[in-house]
Amino acid sequence: MPRASPSEYARFLEAVLMLAGASIAIRVLPFRRLIPLMGRGVPPPKPVPADPGLVRVAVKRASARLPWKTVCFQEGLAAHWMMRRRGLDSRLHYGIRPGAARLSAHVWIEVANVIVLGEEEQGLSHQRVAVFPGGQAAVPHER
């Protein structure tokens, strides 16, 4: 495997820090206190936005190497924060699977109406119940 470039390594370290922050926030904060954090980091879009795929790769690589388990919520929140810091107009989608015996929730990230993180749950029908940052109606959205 080739060595990571300095920029890849920096993104990896940023992803580790964001995943740690997301993991702690999800573990200790009630959901109502977590909601404002999902809309944070909303700078004006940059003229030439960064590639969301690079953020996705960094988050997935960091997630695979952490000593604790992360799921779509931590990965999505970390990627969303990283993308918003780069001026990308990312949207964090929170959905549930209706009719499931147990609560089945999923988080996915879209940029320009394209899913860039969380598509691995595509086979399950999660109904969107919220989008962060706000401004879009939280209408049912079959994935």
mmCIF file of C-alpha atoms in Angstrom:
data_model
loop_
_atom_site.group_PDB
_atom_site.id
_atom_site.type_symbol
_atom_site.label_atom_id
_atom_site.label_comp_id
_atom_site.label_asym_id
_atom_site.label_seq_id
_atom_site.Cartn_x
_atom_site.Cartn_y
_atom_site.Cartn_z
ATOM 1 C CA MET A 1 0.000 0.000 0.000
ATOM 2 C CA PRO A 2 1.462 3.403 -0.953
ATOM 3 C CA ARG A 3 2.205 5.906 1.768
ATOM 4 C CA ALA A 4 -0.386 8.577 2.351
ATOM 5 C CA SER A 5 0.333 12.063 1.100
ATOM 6 C CA PRO A 6 0.508 14.848 3.698
ATOM 7 C CA SER A 7 -2.978 16.055 2.718
ATOM 8 C CA GLU A 8 -4.425 12.520 2.984
ATOM 9 C CA TYR A 9 -2.804 12.095 6.387
ATOM 10 C CA ALA A 10 -4.185 15.475 7.545
ATOM 11 C CA ARG A 11 -7.713 14.489 6.413
ATOM 12 C CA PHE A 12 -7.318 11.139 8.197
ATOM 13 C CA LEU A 13 -6.319 12.852 11.459
ATOM 14 C CA GLU A 14 -9.169 15.337 11.098
ATOM 15 C CA ALA A 15 -11.569 12.416 10.553
ATOM 16 C CA VAL A 16 -10.270 10.669 13.695
ATOM 17 C CA LEU A 17 -10.868 13.841 15.735
ATOM 18 C CA MET A 18 -14.317 14.404 14.231
ATOM 19 C CA LEU A 19 -15.316 10.761 14.813
ATOM 20 C CA ALA A 20 -14.144 11.024 18.428
ATOM 21 C CA GLY A 21 -16.126 14.234 18.899
ATOM 22 C CA ALA A 22 -19.212 12.745 17.264
ATOM 23 C CA SER A 23 -18.941 9.554 19.331
ATOM 24 C CA ILE A 24 -18.680 11.515 22.585
ATOM 25 C CA ALA A 25 -21.511 13.890 21.644
ATOM 26 C CA ILE A 26 -23.839 11.034 20.675
ATOM 27 C CA ARG A 27 -23.006 9.121 23.852
ATOM 28 C CA VAL A 28 -23.423 11.942 26.389
ATOM 29 C CA LEU A 29 -25.886 14.431 24.897
ATOM 30 C CA PRO A 30 -29.636 13.998 24.705
ATOM 31 C CA PHE A 31 -30.836 14.061 21.104
ATOM 32 C CA ARG A 32 -32.439 17.515 21.504
ATOM 33 C CA ARG A 33 -28.999 18.919 22.478
ATOM 34 C CA LEU A 34 -27.345 17.113 19.581
ATOM 35 C CA ILE A 35 -29.641 18.656 16.966
ATOM 36 C CA PRO A 36 -27.960 22.097 16.982
ATOM 37 C CA LEU A 37 -24.583 20.408 16.395
ATOM 38 C CA MET A 38 -25.920 18.880 13.175
ATOM 39 C CA GLY A 39 -26.406 22.322 11.656
ATOM 40 C CA ARG A 40 -23.065 23.755 12.753
ATOM 41 C CA GLY A 41 -20.208 24.606 10.484
ATOM 42 C CA VAL A 42 -22.273 26.333 7.830
ATOM 43 C CA PRO A 43 -19.867 28.646 6.024
ATOM 44 C CA PRO A 44 -20.813 30.139 2.678
ATOM 45 C CA PRO A 45 -20.049 27.725 -0.180
ATOM 46 C CA LYS A 46 -16.585 28.191 -1.658
ATOM 47 C CA PRO A 47 -16.312 29.020 -5.373
ATOM 48 C CA VAL A 48 -14.536 25.697 -6.029
ATOM 49 C CA PRO A 49 -15.786 23.233 -3.415
ATOM 50 C CA ALA A 50 -13.695 20.330 -2.179
ATOM 51 C CA ASP A 51 -14.315 16.783 -3.373
ATOM 52 C CA PRO A 52 -16.739 15.104 -0.924
ATOM 53 C CA GLY A 53 -15.301 11.736 -1.932
ATOM 54 C CA LEU A 54 -12.006 12.614 -0.239
ATOM 55 C CA VAL A 55 -13.839 13.290 3.024
ATOM 56 C CA ARG A 56 -15.791 10.043 2.658
ATOM 57 C CA VAL A 57 -12.576 8.033 2.201
ATOM 58 C CA ALA A 58 -10.917 9.708 5.208
ATOM 59 C CA VAL A 59 -13.924 9.046 7.472
ATOM 60 C CA LYS A 60 -14.251 5.408 6.367
ATOM 61 C CA ARG A 61 -10.514 4.756 6.824
ATOM 62 C CA ALA A 62 -10.435 6.424 10.229
ATOM 63 C CA SER A 63 -13.608 4.627 11.332
ATOM 64 C CA ALA A 64 -12.109 1.250 10.439
ATOM 65 C CA ARG A 65 -9.028 1.945 12.563
ATOM 66 C CA LEU A 66 -10.609 3.292 15.738
ATOM 67 C CA PRO A 67 -10.539 1.158 18.881
ATOM 68 C CA TRP A 68 -14.313 1.626 19.290
ATOM 69 C CA LYS A 69 -17.200 0.805 16.996
ATOM 70 C CA THR A 70 -18.713 3.574 14.938
ATOM 71 C CA VAL A 71 -21.914 3.385 12.944
ATOM 72 C CA CYS A 72 -23.589 5.586 10.371
ATOM 73 C CA PHE A 73 -24.524 8.248 12.943
ATOM 74 C CA GLN A 74 -20.944 8.951 14.051
ATOM 75 C CA GLU A 75 -19.587 8.630 10.510
ATOM 76 C CA GLY A 76 -22.310 10.860 9.096
ATOM 77 C CA LEU A 77 -21.882 13.553 11.725
ATOM 78 C CA ALA A 78 -18.091 13.566 11.331
ATOM 79 C CA ALA A 79 -18.297 13.687 7.517
ATOM 80 C CA HIS A 80 -20.976 16.398 7.656
ATOM 81 C CA TRP A 81 -18.805 18.571 9.907
ATOM 82 C CA MET A 82 -15.772 18.043 7.663
ATOM 83 C CA MET A 83 -17.692 18.818 4.473
ATOM 84 C CA ARG A 84 -19.317 21.937 5.929
ATOM 85 C CA ARG A 85 -15.854 23.149 7.047
ATOM 86 C CA ARG A 86 -14.788 22.859 3.415
ATOM 87 C CA GLY A 87 -17.713 24.915 2.173
ATOM 88 C CA LEU A 88 -19.671 21.968 0.794
ATOM 89 C CA ASP A 89 -23.431 22.254 1.060
ATOM 90 C CA SER A 90 -23.813 18.847 2.693
ATOM 91 C CA ARG A 91 -27.074 17.654 4.190
ATOM 92 C CA LEU A 92 -27.280 15.147 7.015
ATOM 93 C CA HIS A 93 -30.404 13.015 6.603
ATOM 94 C CA TYR A 94 -31.863 11.127 9.545
ATOM 95 C CA GLY A 95 -34.302 8.367 8.750
ATOM 96 C CA ILE A 96 -36.138 5.464 10.292
ATOM 97 C CA ARG A 97 -37.477 2.245 8.860
ATOM 98 C CA PRO A 98 -41.240 2.210 9.411
ATOM 99 C CA GLY A 99 -42.815 -1.010 10.566
ATOM 100 C CA ALA A 100 -39.595 -2.482 11.934
ATOM 101 C CA ALA A 101 -39.986 -4.547 15.110
ATOM 102 C CA ARG A 102 -37.171 -2.502 16.701
ATOM 103 C CA LEU A 103 -36.183 1.059 15.942
ATOM 104 C CA SER A 104 -34.043 1.007 12.829
ATOM 105 C CA ALA A 105 -32.482 4.397 12.188
ATOM 106 C CA HIS A 106 -29.983 5.467 9.566
ATOM 107 C CA VAL A 107 -27.969 8.582 8.751
ATOM 108 C CA TRP A 108 -26.758 9.454 5.289
ATOM 109 C CA ILE A 109 -25.047 12.474 3.758
ATOM 110 C CA GLU A 110 -25.969 14.125 0.474
ATOM 111 C CA VAL A 111 -24.151 16.788 -1.488
ATOM 112 C CA ALA A 112 -25.981 18.224 -4.515
ATOM 113 C CA ASN A 113 -28.703 15.544 -4.099
ATOM 114 C CA VAL A 114 -26.153 12.710 -4.413
ATOM 115 C CA ILE A 115 -25.594 10.326 -1.501
ATOM 116 C CA VAL A 116 -21.903 10.475 -0.655
ATOM 117 C CA LEU A 117 -21.948 8.555 2.629
ATOM 118 C CA GLY A 118 -24.407 6.011 3.969
ATOM 119 C CA GLU A 119 -25.410 4.413 0.670
ATOM 120 C CA GLU A 120 -24.538 0.958 2.025
ATOM 121 C CA GLU A 121 -27.980 0.854 3.649
ATOM 122 C CA GLN A 122 -29.612 1.502 0.282
ATOM 123 C CA GLY A 123 -31.380 -1.887 0.346
ATOM 124 C CA LEU A 124 -33.331 -0.918 3.455
ATOM 125 C CA SER A 125 -36.181 1.531 3.109
ATOM 126 C CA HIS A 126 -35.515 4.279 5.588
ATOM 127 C CA GLN A 127 -37.999 7.097 5.629
ATOM 128 C CA ARG A 128 -36.391 10.498 6.057
ATOM 129 C CA VAL A 129 -37.705 12.264 9.138
ATOM 130 C CA ALA A 130 -35.229 15.154 9.350
ATOM 131 C CA VAL A 131 -32.571 16.977 7.339
ATOM 132 C CA PHE A 132 -29.785 19.079 8.829
ATOM 133 C CA PRO A 133 -29.139 21.905 8.466
ATOM 134 C CA GLY A 134 -32.787 22.838 8.273
ATOM 135 C CA GLY A 135 -34.438 24.627 5.432
ATOM 136 C CA GLN A 136 -35.670 21.527 3.678
ATOM 137 C CA ALA A 137 -39.004 20.027 4.568
ATOM 138 C CA ALA A 138 -38.680 16.737 6.400
ATOM 139 C CA VAL A 139 -40.958 14.819 4.087
ATOM 140 C CA PRO A 140 -40.985 11.056 3.632
ATOM 141 C CA HIS A 141 -38.125 10.051 1.409
ATOM 142 C CA GLU A 142 -37.746 6.475 0.307
ATOM 143 C CA ARG A 143 -34.138 5.522 -0.204
#
